[in-house]
PDB file of C-alpha atoms in Angstrom:
ATOM      1  CA  UNK V   1       0.096  -0.035   0.107  1.00 61.00           C
ATOM      2  CA  UNK V   2       3.180   2.313   0.869  1.00 63.00           C
ATOM      3  CA  UNK V   3       4.067   1.679  -2.812  1.00 66.00           C
ATOM      4  CA  UNK V   4       1.260   2.666  -4.264  1.00 70.00           C
ATOM      5  CA  UNK V   5       0.812   5.930  -2.291  1.00 66.00           C
ATOM      6  CA  UNK V   6       4.488   6.639  -2.949  1.00 66.00           C
ATOM      7  CA  UNK V   7       4.029   6.387  -6.723  1.00 67.00           C
ATOM      8  CA  UNK V   8       0.538   8.255  -6.429  1.00 69.00           C
ATOM      9  CA  UNK V   9       2.071  11.150  -4.523  1.00 68.00           C
ATOM     10  CA  UNK V  10       4.320  11.637  -7.452  1.00 66.00           C
ATOM     11  CA  UNK V  11       1.663  11.754 -10.150  1.00 67.00           C
ATOM     12  CA  UNK V  12      -0.999  13.528  -8.303  1.00 71.00           C
ATOM     13  CA  UNK V  13       0.533  15.215  -5.211  1.00 77.00           C
ATOM     14  CA  UNK V  14      -2.460  17.370  -4.259  1.00 83.00           C
ATOM     15  CA  UNK V  15      -4.644  14.038  -3.641  1.00 83.00           C
ATOM     16  CA  UNK V  16      -1.848  12.411  -0.754  1.00 80.00           C
ATOM     17  CA  UNK V  17      -1.720  15.808   0.548  1.00 82.00           C
ATOM     18  CA  UNK V  18      -5.464  16.000   1.153  1.00 84.00           C
ATOM     19  CA  UNK V  19      -5.119  11.843   2.359  1.00 80.00           C
ATOM     20  CA  UNK V  20      -2.284  12.863   4.859  1.00 79.00           C
ATOM     21  CA  UNK V  21      -4.144  15.872   6.032  1.00 82.00           C
ATOM     22  CA  UNK V  22      -7.050  13.664   6.646  1.00 80.00           C
ATOM     23  CA  UNK V  23      -5.107  11.412   8.412  1.00 76.00           C
ATOM     24  CA  UNK V  24      -3.317  14.070  10.464  1.00 77.00           C
ATOM     25  CA  UNK V  25      -7.116  15.771  11.450  1.00 81.00           C
ATOM     26  CA  UNK V  26      -9.215  12.882  11.703  1.00 82.00           C
ATOM     27  CA  UNK V  27      -8.680  10.411  15.150  1.00 88.00           C
ATOM     28  CA  UNK V  28     -10.147   6.979  15.015  1.00 86.00           C
ATOM     29  CA  UNK V  29     -11.890   6.106  18.002  1.00 84.00           C
ATOM     30  CA  UNK V  30     -10.981   2.893  19.915  1.00 87.00           C
ATOM     31  CA  UNK V  31     -13.085   1.066  21.686  1.00 90.00           C
ATOM     32  CA  UNK V  32     -12.711   0.552  25.939  1.00 94.00           C
ATOM     33  CA  UNK V  33     -12.062  -2.460  27.765  1.00 93.00           C
ATOM     34  CA  UNK V  34     -14.365  -3.247  29.932  1.00 95.00           C
ATOM     35  CA  UNK V  35     -12.678  -1.908  33.033  1.00 94.00           C
ATOM     36  CA  UNK V  36     -12.609   1.693  31.167  1.00 96.00           C
ATOM     37  CA  UNK V  37     -16.031   1.393  30.499  1.00 96.00           C
ATOM     38  CA  UNK V  38     -16.707   0.849  34.269  1.00 97.00           C
ATOM     39  CA  UNK V  39     -14.846   4.049  35.678  1.00 97.00           C
ATOM     40  CA  UNK V  40     -16.341   6.185  32.919  1.00 96.00           C
ATOM     41  CA  UNK V  41     -19.889   5.050  34.020  1.00 96.00           C
ATOM     42  CA  UNK V  42     -18.662   5.663  37.540  1.00 97.00           C
ATOM     43  CA  UNK V  43     -17.777   9.470  37.157  1.00 98.00           C
ATOM     44  CA  UNK V  44     -20.408  12.698  37.093  1.00 98.00           C
ATOM     45  CA  UNK V  45     -20.897  13.585  33.779  1.00 98.00           C
ATOM     46  CA  UNK V  46     -20.960  17.284  32.233  1.00 98.00           C
ATOM     47  CA  UNK V  47     -21.244  18.188  28.031  1.00 98.00           C
ATOM     48  CA  UNK V  48     -18.977  21.371  27.659  1.00 98.00           C
ATOM     49  CA  UNK V  49     -19.385  23.077  24.358  1.00 98.00           C
ATOM     50  CA  UNK V  50     -16.360  23.695  22.291  1.00 97.00           C
ATOM     51  CA  UNK V  51     -16.206  25.341  19.039  1.00 95.00           C
ATOM     52  CA  UNK V  52     -19.663  23.624  17.812  1.00 95.00           C
ATOM     53  CA  UNK V  53     -18.365  20.092  19.793  1.00 97.00           C
ATOM     54  CA  UNK V  54     -19.918  18.845  22.679  1.00 98.00           C
ATOM     55  CA  UNK V  55     -16.995  17.755  24.762  1.00 98.00           C
ATOM     56  CA  UNK V  56     -17.655  15.100  27.320  1.00 98.00           C
ATOM     57  CA  UNK V  57     -15.755  15.444  30.927  1.00 98.00           C
ATOM     58  CA  UNK V  58     -15.946  13.695  33.612  1.00 98.00           C
ATOM     59  CA  UNK V  59     -15.641  13.987  37.525  1.00 98.00           C
ATOM     60  CA  UNK V  60     -14.536  11.989  40.274  1.00 98.00           C
ATOM     61  CA  UNK V  61     -15.262  13.457  43.190  1.00 98.00           C
ATOM     62  CA  UNK V  62     -12.675  13.671  45.965  1.00 97.00           C
ATOM     63  CA  UNK V  63     -11.861  15.942  49.085  1.00 97.00           C
ATOM     64  CA  UNK V  64      -8.130  15.941  48.051  1.00 97.00           C
ATOM     65  CA  UNK V  65      -6.169  17.802  45.178  1.00 97.00           C
ATOM     66  CA  UNK V  66      -7.515  17.850  42.247  1.00 98.00           C
ATOM     67  CA  UNK V  67      -6.151  16.655  39.057  1.00 98.00           C
ATOM     68  CA  UNK V  68      -6.730  16.648  35.758  1.00 98.00           C
ATOM     69  CA  UNK V  69      -6.002  14.011  33.348  1.00 98.00           C
ATOM     70  CA  UNK V  70      -5.079  14.816  29.291  1.00 98.00           C
ATOM     71  CA  UNK V  71      -5.245  11.855  27.331  1.00 98.00           C
ATOM     72  CA  UNK V  72      -3.284  10.948  23.922  1.00 95.00           C
ATOM     73  CA  UNK V  73      -4.376  11.323  20.138  1.00 92.00           C
ATOM     74  CA  UNK V  74      -6.749   8.713  19.613  1.00 93.00           C
ATOM     75  CA  UNK V  75      -7.104   7.749  23.265  1.00 96.00           C
ATOM     76  CA  UNK V  76      -9.726   9.029  25.480  1.00 97.00           C
ATOM     77  CA  UNK V  77     -10.254   9.365  29.256  1.00 98.00           C
ATOM     78  CA  UNK V  78     -11.226   5.880  30.126  1.00 97.00           C
ATOM     79  CA  UNK V  79      -7.442   5.179  29.039  1.00 97.00           C
ATOM     80  CA  UNK V  80      -6.608   6.223  32.943  1.00 98.00           C
ATOM     81  CA  UNK V  81      -8.962   3.804  34.406  1.00 98.00           C
ATOM     82  CA  UNK V  82      -5.905   2.025  36.543  1.00 98.00           C
ATOM     83  CA  UNK V  83      -4.861   5.376  37.452  1.00 98.00           C
ATOM     84  CA  UNK V  84      -8.096   6.826  38.470  1.00 98.00           C
ATOM     85  CA  UNK V  85      -9.047   3.985  40.530  1.00 98.00           C
ATOM     86  CA  UNK V  86      -6.173   4.624  42.596  1.00 98.00           C
ATOM     87  CA  UNK V  87      -6.475   8.170  42.764  1.00 98.00           C
ATOM     88  CA  UNK V  88     -10.188   7.753  43.686  1.00 98.00           C
ATOM     89  CA  UNK V  89      -8.922   5.263  46.576  1.00 97.00           C
ATOM     90  CA  UNK V  90      -6.357   8.535  47.824  1.00 97.00           C
ATOM     91  CA  UNK V  91      -9.946  10.694  47.498  1.00 98.00           C
ATOM     92  CA  UNK V  92      -8.282  12.617  44.917  1.00 98.00           C
ATOM     93  CA  UNK V  93     -10.771  15.145  43.520  1.00 98.00           C
ATOM     94  CA  UNK V  94     -10.241  13.407  39.472  1.00 98.00           C
ATOM     95  CA  UNK V  95     -10.731  15.311  36.411  1.00 98.00           C
ATOM     96  CA  UNK V  96     -10.739  13.898  32.662  1.00 98.00           C
ATOM     97  CA  UNK V  97     -12.782  14.548  29.246  1.00 98.00           C
ATOM     98  CA  UNK V  98     -12.397  13.231  25.572  1.00 98.00           C
ATOM     99  CA  UNK V  99     -11.079  15.503  22.977  1.00 97.00           C
ATOM    100  CA  UNK V 100     -13.277  17.010  20.073  1.00 96.00           C
ATOM    101  CA  UNK V 101     -13.891  14.131  17.399  1.00 95.00           C
ATOM    102  CA  UNK V 102     -12.162  11.828  20.493  1.00 96.00           C
ATOM    103  CA  UNK V 103     -13.720   9.065  22.882  1.00 96.00           C
ATOM    104  CA  UNK V 104     -17.553  10.079  23.615  1.00 97.00           C
ATOM    105  CA  UNK V 105     -17.183  13.463  22.459  1.00 97.00           C
ATOM    106  CA  UNK V 106     -19.038  14.556  19.214  1.00 96.00           C
ATOM    107  CA  UNK V 107     -17.262  14.055  16.181  1.00 92.00           C
ATOM    108  CA  UNK V 108     -15.968  16.243  13.127  1.00 90.00           C
ATOM    109  CA  UNK V 109     -12.363  17.560  11.813  1.00 88.00           C
ATOM    110  CA  UNK V 110     -10.091  18.812  14.591  1.00 89.00           C
ATOM    111  CA  UNK V 111      -6.427  19.450  15.180  1.00 84.00           C
ATOM    112  CA  UNK V 112      -3.597  20.007  17.733  1.00 83.00           C
ATOM    113  CA  UNK V 113      -4.432  23.568  17.832  1.00 87.00           C
ATOM    114  CA  UNK V 114      -8.479  22.872  19.178  1.00 92.00           C
ATOM    115  CA  UNK V 115      -6.795  20.140  21.487  1.00 94.00           C
ATOM    116  CA  UNK V 116      -4.645  22.698  23.065  1.00 93.00           C
ATOM    117  CA  UNK V 117      -6.890  25.464  23.556  1.00 95.00           C
ATOM    118  CA  UNK V 118      -9.546  22.936  24.971  1.00 97.00           C
ATOM    119  CA  UNK V 119      -6.764  21.912  27.436  1.00 98.00           C
ATOM    120  CA  UNK V 120      -6.085  25.676  28.589  1.00 97.00           C
ATOM    121  CA  UNK V 121      -9.762  26.152  28.856  1.00 98.00           C
ATOM    122  CA  UNK V 122     -10.479  23.097  31.617  1.00 98.00           C
ATOM    123  CA  UNK V 123      -7.300  24.178  33.321  1.00 98.00           C
ATOM    124  CA  UNK V 124      -8.766  27.395  33.990  1.00 98.00           C
ATOM    125  CA  UNK V 125     -12.443  25.760  34.948  1.00 97.00           C
ATOM    126  CA  UNK V 126     -11.254  23.565  36.939  1.00 97.00           C
ATOM    127  CA  UNK V 127      -8.719  25.642  38.712  1.00 96.00           C
ATOM    128  CA  UNK V 128      -6.057  22.601  38.655  1.00 98.00           C
ATOM    129  CA  UNK V 129      -2.760  22.839  39.908  1.00 98.00           C
ATOM    130  CA  UNK V 130      -2.036  18.955  38.881  1.00 98.00           C
ATOM    131  CA  UNK V 131      -1.777  17.690  35.560  1.00 98.00           C
ATOM    132  CA  UNK V 132      -1.176  14.181  34.275  1.00 98.00           C
ATOM    133  CA  UNK V 133      -0.565  13.424  30.434  1.00 98.00           C
ATOM    134  CA  UNK V 134       0.142  10.506  28.044  1.00 98.00           C
ATOM    135  CA  UNK V 135       1.672  10.825  24.931  1.00 95.00           C
ATOM    136  CA  UNK V 136       0.555  13.903  22.422  1.00 93.00           C
ATOM    137  CA  UNK V 137      -1.456  14.829  25.168  1.00 96.00           C
ATOM    138  CA  UNK V 138       1.892  16.183  26.437  1.00 96.00           C
ATOM    139  CA  UNK V 139       2.117  18.669  23.245  1.00 94.00           C
ATOM    140  CA  UNK V 140      -1.483  19.889  23.715  1.00 94.00           C
ATOM    141  CA  UNK V 141      -0.771  20.688  27.727  1.00 97.00           C
ATOM    142  CA  UNK V 142       2.718  22.028  27.262  1.00 97.00           C
ATOM    143  CA  UNK V 143       1.181  24.446  24.807  1.00 95.00           C
ATOM    144  CA  UNK V 144      -1.671  25.523  26.433  1.00 96.00           C
ATOM    145  CA  UNK V 145       0.322  26.484  28.978  1.00 98.00           C
ATOM    146  CA  UNK V 146       2.742  28.407  26.699  1.00 97.00           C
ATOM    147  CA  UNK V 147      -0.015  30.280  25.758  1.00 95.00           C
ATOM    148  CA  UNK V 148      -1.081  30.684  28.882  1.00 96.00           C
ATOM    149  CA  UNK V 149       1.685  32.243  31.227  1.00 97.00           C
ATOM    150  CA  UNK V 150      -0.865  33.196  34.026  1.00 97.00           C
ATOM    151  CA  UNK V 151      -1.207  29.483  34.606  1.00 97.00           C
ATOM    152  CA  UNK V 152       0.753  28.168  37.965  1.00 97.00           C
ATOM    153  CA  UNK V 153       0.853  24.441  37.762  1.00 98.00           C
ATOM    154  CA  UNK V 154       2.572  22.844  41.176  1.00 98.00           C
ATOM    155  CA  UNK V 155       2.938  19.038  39.640  1.00 98.00           C
ATOM    156  CA  UNK V 156       2.789  17.915  35.920  1.00 98.00           C
ATOM    157  CA  UNK V 157       3.793  14.198  35.151  1.00 98.00           C
ATOM    158  CA  UNK V 158       4.170  13.146  31.421  1.00 98.00           C
ATOM    159  CA  UNK V 159       4.003   9.380  30.661  1.00 98.00           C
ATOM    160  CA  UNK V 160       5.901   9.587  27.652  1.00 97.00           C
ATOM    161  CA  UNK V 161       5.938  12.564  25.623  1.00 96.00           C
ATOM    162  CA  UNK V 162       6.722  13.694  21.713  1.00 94.00           C
ATOM    163  CA  UNK V 163       8.796  16.600  20.977  1.00 96.00           C
ATOM    164  CA  UNK V 164       8.976  18.446  17.980  1.00 90.00           C
ATOM    165  CA  UNK V 165       5.380  18.708  15.591  1.00 85.00           C
ATOM    166  CA  UNK V 166       7.312  18.385  12.422  1.00 85.00           C
ATOM    167  CA  UNK V 167       8.480  14.557  13.791  1.00 85.00           C
ATOM    168  CA  UNK V 168       4.752  13.737  14.109  1.00 80.00           C
ATOM    169  CA  UNK V 169       4.452  15.231  10.040  1.00 82.00           C
ATOM    170  CA  UNK V 170       7.530  12.763   9.461  1.00 83.00           C
ATOM    171  CA  UNK V 171       5.814   9.942  11.518  1.00 81.00           C
ATOM    172  CA  UNK V 172       2.726  10.270   9.269  1.00 76.00           C
ATOM    173  CA  UNK V 173       4.422  10.752   6.206  1.00 77.00           C
ATOM    174  CA  UNK V 174       6.900   7.569   6.934  1.00 78.00           C
ATOM    175  CA  UNK V 175       3.387   5.731   7.685  1.00 74.00           C
ATOM    176  CA  UNK V 176       1.716   6.652   4.922  1.00 71.00           C
ATOM    177  CA  UNK V 177       4.707   6.661   2.203  1.00 77.00           C
ATOM    178  CA  UNK V 178       4.389  10.054   0.880  1.00 76.00           C
ATOM    179  CA  UNK V 179       7.296  11.855  -1.065  1.00 78.00           C
ATOM    180  CA  UNK V 180       9.417  14.717   0.436  1.00 81.00           C
ATOM    181  CA  UNK V 181       7.598  17.115  -2.046  1.00 83.00           C
ATOM    182  CA  UNK V 182       3.689  16.087  -0.922  1.00 83.00           C
ATOM    183  CA  UNK V 183       5.151  16.209   3.052  1.00 85.00           C
ATOM    184  CA  UNK V 184       6.035  20.088   2.240  1.00 88.00           C
ATOM    185  CA  UNK V 185       3.105  20.750   0.286  1.00 89.00           C
ATOM    186  CA  UNK V 186       1.311  19.120   3.730  1.00 85.00           C
ATOM    187  CA  UNK V 187       3.425  21.606   6.186  1.00 87.00           C
ATOM    188  CA  UNK V 188       2.472  25.108   3.576  1.00 91.00           C
ATOM    189  CA  UNK V 189      -1.038  24.035   4.215  1.00 88.00           C
ATOM    190  CA  UNK V 190      -1.293  23.558   7.736  1.00 85.00           C
ATOM    191  CA  UNK V 191       0.416  26.694   8.273  1.00 86.00           C
ATOM    192  CA  UNK V 192      -1.404  28.355   5.979  1.00 87.00           C
ATOM    193  CA  UNK V 193      -4.596  27.059   7.987  1.00 83.00           C
ATOM    194  CA  UNK V 194      -3.187  27.859  11.041  1.00 81.00           C
ATOM    195  CA  UNK V 195      -1.002  30.691  10.711  1.00 83.00           C
ATOM    196  CA  UNK V 196       1.751  29.251  12.926  1.00 82.00           C
ATOM    197  CA  UNK V 197       5.378  27.820  11.870  1.00 85.00           C
ATOM    198  CA  UNK V 198       5.375  24.164  12.153  1.00 82.00           C
ATOM    199  CA  UNK V 199       9.425  24.217  13.126  1.00 84.00           C
ATOM    200  CA  UNK V 200       8.514  26.315  15.902  1.00 85.00           C
ATOM    201  CA  UNK V 201       5.594  23.583  17.588  1.00 88.00           C
ATOM    202  CA  UNK V 202       8.487  22.163  19.765  1.00 95.00           C
ATOM    203  CA  UNK V 203       7.878  20.726  23.291  1.00 96.00           C
ATOM    204  CA  UNK V 204      11.467  21.421  24.050  1.00 97.00           C
ATOM    205  CA  UNK V 205      10.897  24.891  23.527  1.00 96.00           C
ATOM    206  CA  UNK V 206       7.477  24.918  25.413  1.00 97.00           C
ATOM    207  CA  UNK V 207       8.967  24.080  28.481  1.00 98.00           C
ATOM    208  CA  UNK V 208      11.268  26.897  28.813  1.00 97.00           C
ATOM    209  CA  UNK V 209       9.023  29.603  29.754  1.00 97.00           C
ATOM    210  CA  UNK V 210       5.763  27.653  31.327  1.00 98.00           C
ATOM    211  CA  UNK V 211       5.011  28.124  34.812  1.00 97.00           C
ATOM    212  CA  UNK V 212       5.009  24.730  36.246  1.00 98.00           C
ATOM    213  CA  UNK V 213       6.849  24.154  39.811  1.00 98.00           C
ATOM    214  CA  UNK V 214       7.717  20.738  39.195  1.00 98.00           C
ATOM    215  CA  UNK V 215       7.834  17.951  36.806  1.00 98.00           C
ATOM    216  CA  UNK V 216       8.241  13.974  35.680  1.00 98.00           C
ATOM    217  CA  UNK V 217       8.663  12.388  32.376  1.00 98.00           C
ATOM    218  CA  UNK V 218       8.328   8.605  32.950  1.00 98.00           C
ATOM    219  CA  UNK V 219       9.360   6.774  29.372  1.00 98.00           C
ATOM    220  CA  UNK V 220       9.902   3.609  28.427  1.00 98.00           C
ATOM    221  CA  UNK V 221      13.603   2.675  26.630  1.00 96.00           C
ATOM    222  CA  UNK V 222      11.641   0.360  23.857  1.00 94.00           C
ATOM    223  CA  UNK V 223       8.817   2.739  23.231  1.00 96.00           C
ATOM    224  CA  UNK V 224       8.188   2.101  19.469  1.00 93.00           C
ATOM    225  CA  UNK V 225       5.401   4.904  19.125  1.00 93.00           C
ATOM    226  CA  UNK V 226       7.271   7.747  20.558  1.00 94.00           C
ATOM    227  CA  UNK V 227      11.325   6.979  20.758  1.00 95.00           C
ATOM    228  CA  UNK V 228      12.819   7.738  24.219  1.00 97.00           C
ATOM    229  CA  UNK V 229      15.362  10.691  22.560  1.00 96.00           C
ATOM    230  CA  UNK V 230      12.384  12.796  21.958  1.00 96.00           C
ATOM    231  CA  UNK V 231      11.201  12.961  25.602  1.00 97.00           C
ATOM    232  CA  UNK V 232      14.979  13.214  26.724  1.00 98.00           C
ATOM    233  CA  UNK V 233      14.932  16.142  24.521  1.00 97.00           C
ATOM    234  CA  UNK V 234      12.302  17.964  26.225  1.00 98.00           C
ATOM    235  CA  UNK V 235      14.195  17.340  29.473  1.00 98.00           C
ATOM    236  CA  UNK V 236      17.167  18.481  28.822  1.00 98.00           C
ATOM    237  CA  UNK V 237      15.363  21.708  28.001  1.00 98.00           C
ATOM    238  CA  UNK V 238      13.053  22.110  31.374  1.00 98.00           C
ATOM    239  CA  UNK V 239      14.529  23.459  34.436  1.00 94.00           C
ATOM    240  CA  UNK V 240      12.277  22.011  36.788  1.00 90.00           C
ATOM    241  CA  UNK V 241      12.129  18.497  35.466  1.00 97.00           C
ATOM    242  CA  UNK V 242      12.753  14.945  36.474  1.00 98.00           C
ATOM    243  CA  UNK V 243      13.529  11.907  33.973  1.00 98.00           C
ATOM    244  CA  UNK V 244      12.942   8.558  34.586  1.00 98.00           C
ATOM    245  CA  UNK V 245      13.623   5.858  32.484  1.00 97.00           C
ATOM    246  CA  UNK V 246      11.619   2.296  32.507  1.00 97.00           C
ATOM    247  CA  UNK V 247      11.204  -1.032  31.096  1.00 95.00           C
ATOM    248  CA  UNK V 248       8.220  -3.388  30.049  1.00 94.00           C
ATOM    249  CA  UNK V 249       5.389  -1.144  29.098  1.00 96.00           C
ATOM    250  CA  UNK V 250       6.013  -0.133  26.026  1.00 94.00           C
ATOM    251  CA  UNK V 251       3.613   3.153  24.982  1.00 95.00           C
ATOM    252  CA  UNK V 252       0.406   2.147  25.786  1.00 95.00           C
ATOM    253  CA  UNK V 253       0.785  -0.284  28.919  1.00 96.00           C
ATOM    254  CA  UNK V 254       2.357   2.369  30.569  1.00 97.00           C
ATOM    255  CA  UNK V 255      -1.122   3.736  31.894  1.00 97.00           C
ATOM    256  CA  UNK V 256      -1.659   0.254  33.014  1.00 96.00           C
ATOM    257  CA  UNK V 257       1.325  -0.502  35.018  1.00 97.00           C
ATOM    258  CA  UNK V 258       1.203  -0.604  38.785  1.00 97.00           C
ATOM    259  CA  UNK V 259       4.733   0.628  39.671  1.00 97.00           C
ATOM    260  CA  UNK V 260       4.149   3.428  37.336  1.00 98.00           C
ATOM    261  CA  UNK V 261       0.742   4.581  38.809  1.00 98.00           C
ATOM    262  CA  UNK V 262       2.245   4.482  42.269  1.00 98.00           C
ATOM    263  CA  UNK V 263       5.176   6.619  41.052  1.00 98.00           C
ATOM    264  CA  UNK V 264       3.046   9.172  39.193  1.00 98.00           C
ATOM    265  CA  UNK V 265       0.520   9.550  42.704  1.00 98.00           C
ATOM    266  CA  UNK V 266       3.766   9.710  45.107  1.00 98.00           C
ATOM    267  CA  UNK V 267       5.101  12.601  42.769  1.00 98.00           C
ATOM    268  CA  UNK V 268       1.835  14.703  42.642  1.00 97.00           C
ATOM    269  CA  UNK V 269       1.782  13.780  46.723  1.00 92.00           C
TER     270      UNK V 269
END
């Protein structure tokens, strides 16, 4: 399939640009496990209207610190089920949400920038001082904090994080099998629509000015989705950051690994 797309990208580049753009802006919704569904059904739910989307938000009421959970691209709130369970046991006040066109929120074309804007809105709405993100959620969150420097965060845990948005485009280009010419056309389209320079959209740049008292990055050294060197580069540019390497969790099982969950809670606590 990649070889076919590569040939088409030379013959009909605009067609493949549209296809790659669709891949970047239309996340797939994955089915939740029974355990993940159960934890969602135990939450108080609220719909937040945002840019034509109906955003499903979740609240597990507790008397302790408020923690906001930010899922990754093509993820959803239920992915944090094991962490939520432990936070509930310790009486934390837990908030989560499904981003535009993710989980049980309404569907439609979306982007990193809408995801980012929503994160900033929810941090303000719920007056959150403690954050946990997974994967692409780290991009959305750090960019939201970069755009809202008045927001003060006490603790922030990133369970893996990408770094450069251009690397995301490289990943999609490699996955789809498009030529460099088509990739450059895709970047031009994104920049024209967003009025932003893709090369400047880097987590390692955002973290240098955001207002976070202390942060922790946990990353599996054998993560096949986001190479560990991307998280390490973020760490090297973040003054108040601790970096810890783990093994045996990969990119997704990190959310369900007991030692990781215990580390997250001890760091927040």
